[in-house]
């Protein structure tokens, strides 16, 4: 597609439910990032993939958060046993190559509300 | 650790006024990149500019201009003759220049909401 696509756009989950958020990056982009954006705040880094390899997961807040990118393209962020503090917008970004000089393109995000 | 501070949480102006958004950053790296992103109500972050730490030239793009001052660790953004369509949240961000594990993950400031009234 032309840009980074995320689905669903909105998700309401009951506390304790598992959720899966999908990201389709721009075709051919090597790098893929997940960010979490709480209401009224800036995005915060969660995890980074270079192709299918998860090279940095230092931002994942707990072991309930899990991300994968098995074929080096589509990525899924899974949250197990959701809690209210998980409510946020989850943003996916991709860039053509690693390195700070390359622009990251962001999707519109998935707004997760845990009730 | 890296840190980006945007002290202004919200700025309200009348159309055609100029507005300057402040950004101050902290990093131990000698090589790094600074970015500005715009986040309209639709939610996606739209890239505006990238600047590397070795290039302190100011830049102008249409009504947008950026002032990078390494001595004060600031990277300020000015919108000249603001328009209603400029209403959005603007984020300043910092990334290290790593080629390996960290990729180019971004550290964002808290954002500044700009409201341009007609």
Coordinates of C-alpha atoms in Angstrom, one line a residue:
Chain A
X1 CA 0.0 0.0 0.0
X2 CA 1.0 3.6 -0.2
X3 CA 1.5 4.1 3.5
X4 CA 1.6 2.3 6.9
X5 CA -1.7 0.6 7.6
X6 CA -2.9 -0.4 11.1
X7 CA -5.9 -2.4 12.1
X8 CA -8.2 -2.2 13.8
X9 CA -8.4 1.6 14.2
X10 CA -10.4 1.2 17.4
X11 CA -10.5 -1.6 19.9
X12 CA -12.4 -1.9 23.1
X13 CA -11.4 -4.7 25.3
X14 CA -12.6 -5.9 28.7
X15 CA -10.0 -6.0 31.4
X16 CA -8.3 -9.4 31.2
X17 CA -9.0 -9.9 27.5
X18 CA -6.1 -10.6 25.0
X19 CA -5.8 -8.3 22.0
X20 CA -3.8 -8.3 18.8
X21 CA -3.0 -5.2 16.8
X22 CA -1.8 -5.4 13.3
X23 CA 0.6 -3.3 11.3
X24 CA 1.2 -3.4 7.5
X25 CA 4.4 -1.4 6.8
X26 CA 5.3 0.2 3.6
X27 CA 6.5 -2.5 1.2
X28 CA 10.2 -3.0 1.3
X29 CA 10.8 -1.2 4.5
X30 CA 13.4 -3.0 6.6
X31 CA 12.8 -1.3 9.9
X32 CA 9.5 -1.4 11.9
X33 CA 8.8 0.2 15.2
X34 CA 5.9 0.1 17.7
X35 CA 5.2 3.1 19.9
X36 CA 2.6 3.7 22.7
X37 CA 1.0 7.1 23.0
X38 CA -1.0 7.8 26.1
X39 CA -3.6 10.5 26.0
X40 CA -2.0 14.0 25.9
X41 CA 1.5 12.7 25.7
X42 CA 4.2 12.0 23.2
X43 CA 4.7 8.5 21.7
X44 CA 7.0 6.2 23.6
X45 CA 9.1 3.5 22.0
X46 CA 8.1 -0.1 22.6
X47 CA 10.0 -2.3 20.2
X48 CA 12.0 -2.4 17.0
X49 CA 12.3 -5.0 14.2
X50 CA 14.9 -5.2 11.5
X51 CA 13.3 -7.5 9.0
X52 CA 12.1 -10.4 11.0
X53 CA 14.5 -9.9 13.9
X54 CA 13.4 -8.2 17.0
X55 CA 16.5 -6.3 17.9
X56 CA 15.2 -4.0 20.7
X57 CA 12.3 -4.7 23.0
X58 CA 13.5 -2.5 25.8
X59 CA 10.4 -0.4 25.8
X60 CA 7.8 -3.2 26.3
X61 CA 6.3 -2.3 29.7
X62 CA 5.7 -5.9 30.9
X63 CA 5.8 -9.5 29.8
X64 CA 2.1 -9.2 28.9
X65 CA 3.3 -7.4 25.7
X66 CA 4.6 -9.4 22.8
X67 CA 5.4 -8.5 19.2
X68 CA 6.3 -10.5 16.2
X69 CA 7.2 -10.0 12.5
X70 CA 7.7 -13.5 11.3
X71 CA 8.2 -12.9 7.6
X72 CA 9.8 -9.5 7.8
X73 CA 6.7 -7.6 6.7
X74 CA 3.4 -7.5 8.7
X75 CA 3.8 -7.2 12.4
X76 CA 1.5 -8.0 15.3
X77 CA 1.6 -6.5 18.7
X78 CA -0.2 -8.7 21.2
X79 CA -1.2 -7.7 24.7
X80 CA -2.3 -10.4 27.1
X81 CA -4.6 -10.0 30.1
X82 CA -5.2 -6.3 29.3
X83 CA -5.4 -3.8 32.1
X84 CA -6.8 -0.3 32.2
X85 CA -3.3 1.3 32.1
X86 CA -2.8 -0.3 28.7
X87 CA -5.4 2.1 27.2
X88 CA -3.5 4.2 24.7
X89 CA -3.0 4.7 21.0
X90 CA -0.5 2.2 19.6
X91 CA 1.4 3.6 16.6
X92 CA 3.4 1.6 14.1
X93 CA 6.2 3.1 12.0
X94 CA 8.4 1.8 9.2
X95 CA 11.5 3.1 7.6
X96 CA 13.5 2.0 4.5
X97 CA 16.7 1.3 6.4
X98 CA 18.2 1.4 9.8
X99 CA 20.1 4.6 10.8
X100 CA 18.9 7.9 12.1
X101 CA 19.0 9.6 8.7
X102 CA 16.0 7.7 7.3
X103 CA 12.6 9.0 7.8
X104 CA 10.0 6.9 9.7
X105 CA 6.5 6.8 8.3
X106 CA 3.7 6.4 10.8
X107 CA 0.4 4.7 10.6
X108 CA -2.8 6.2 12.0
X109 CA -2.6 4.1 15.1
X110 CA -4.9 1.7 16.9
X111 CA -6.8 3.3 19.8
X112 CA -7.2 0.7 22.6
X113 CA -9.6 1.3 25.4
X114 CA -9.7 -1.2 28.2
X115 CA -12.9 -1.2 30.3
Chain B
X1 CA 19.6 8.9 28.6
X2 CA 18.0 11.0 25.9
X3 CA 15.3 13.5 26.7
X4 CA 13.2 16.0 24.8
X5 CA 11.3 18.8 26.5
X6 CA 8.6 20.9 24.9
X7 CA 7.7 23.3 27.6
X8 CA 4.6 24.8 25.9
X9 CA 1.7 22.4 26.1
X10 CA -0.8 24.6 24.2
X11 CA -0.5 27.7 22.1
X12 CA -3.5 29.6 20.7
X13 CA -3.1 32.2 18.0
X14 CA -5.3 34.1 15.5
X15 CA -4.8 33.3 11.8
X16 CA -1.9 35.1 10.2
X17 CA 0.0 35.4 13.4
X18 CA 3.4 33.7 13.7
X19 CA 3.9 31.0 16.2
X20 CA 7.2 29.5 17.6
X21 CA 7.4 26.1 19.2
X22 CA 10.3 25.5 21.6
X23 CA 12.2 22.2 21.8
X24 CA 15.1 21.5 24.1
X25 CA 16.9 18.2 24.1
X26 CA 19.4 16.2 26.1
X27 CA 21.8 13.5 24.8
X28 CA 25.3 12.2 25.4
X29 CA 25.8 11.4 21.8
X30 CA 27.9 13.5 19.5
X31 CA 26.0 12.4 16.5
X32 CA 22.2 12.5 16.5
X33 CA 19.2 13.5 14.5
X34 CA 16.4 15.9 15.4
X35 CA 12.9 15.7 13.9
X36 CA 9.6 17.6 14.0
X37 CA 6.4 15.8 13.4
X38 CA 2.8 17.1 13.0
X39 CA -0.1 15.1 14.4
X40 CA -3.5 16.2 13.0
X41 CA -6.7 15.0 14.6
X42 CA -6.7 12.0 12.3
X43 CA -3.8 10.6 14.4
X44 CA -0.9 9.8 12.1
X45 CA 2.4 11.5 12.6
X46 CA 3.4 13.5 9.6
X47 CA 7.1 14.1 9.1
X48 CA 8.1 17.8 8.7
X49 CA 11.9 17.9 9.0
X50 CA 15.1 16.0 9.9
X51 CA 18.3 17.7 11.0
X52 CA 21.6 16.1 11.9
X53 CA 23.8 17.3 14.7
X54 CA 26.5 18.5 12.4
X55 CA 24.3 20.8 10.4
X56 CA 23.4 23.9 12.3
X57 CA 22.2 25.9 9.3
X58 CA 18.7 27.2 9.8
X59 CA 16.1 25.9 7.3
X60 CA 13.1 27.4 5.7
X61 CA 10.4 25.5 3.9
X62 CA 7.5 27.7 2.8
X63 CA 5.9 29.0 5.9
X64 CA 7.9 26.7 8.2
X65 CA 11.3 27.5 9.5
X66 CA 13.6 25.8 12.0
X67 CA 16.3 27.2 14.2
X68 CA 18.9 24.7 15.5
X69 CA 21.3 25.9 18.1
X70 CA 23.6 23.2 19.4
X71 CA 25.1 25.5 22.1
X72 CA 21.8 25.7 23.8
X73 CA 20.5 22.2 22.7
X74 CA 17.5 23.7 21.1
X75 CA 15.6 23.1 17.9
X76 CA 12.8 25.5 17.6
X77 CA 10.1 25.6 15.0
X78 CA 8.3 28.7 13.6
X79 CA 5.1 28.8 11.6
X80 CA 4.8 32.1 9.8
X81 CA 1.4 33.6 8.9
X82 CA -0.4 30.7 10.6
X83 CA -3.5 29.2 9.0
X84 CA -6.4 27.2 10.5
X85 CA -5.0 24.1 8.8
X86 CA -1.9 24.4 11.0
X87 CA -4.0 23.4 14.0
X88 CA -2.5 20.2 15.3
X89 CA -0.2 18.8 17.9
X90 CA 3.5 19.2 17.0
X91 CA 6.2 16.9 18.4
X92 CA 9.9 17.3 18.5
X93 CA 11.9 14.1 18.5
X94 CA 15.5 12.9 18.9
X95 CA 17.2 9.8 17.6
X96 CA 20.7 8.4 17.9
X97 CA 22.7 7.5 14.9
X98 CA 22.9 3.8 15.5
X99 CA 23.3 1.3 12.7
X100 CA 22.8 -1.8 14.7
X101 CA 20.4 -3.0 17.4
X102 CA 18.6 0.2 18.3
X103 CA 17.8 1.2 14.7
X104 CA 16.7 4.8 14.7
X105 CA 14.1 4.8 17.5
X106 CA 12.8 8.2 18.4
X107 CA 12.5 9.9 21.8
X108 CA 9.6 12.3 21.6
X109 CA 8.8 15.4 23.6
X110 CA 5.4 15.8 25.1
X111 CA 4.0 17.8 22.2
X112 CA 2.6 21.3 21.8
X113 CA -1.0 21.7 20.7
X114 CA -1.4 24.6 18.3
X115 CA -4.8 26.1 17.9
X116 CA -5.2 28.6 15.1
X117 CA -8.4 30.6 15.2
X118 CA -9.9 32.2 12.2

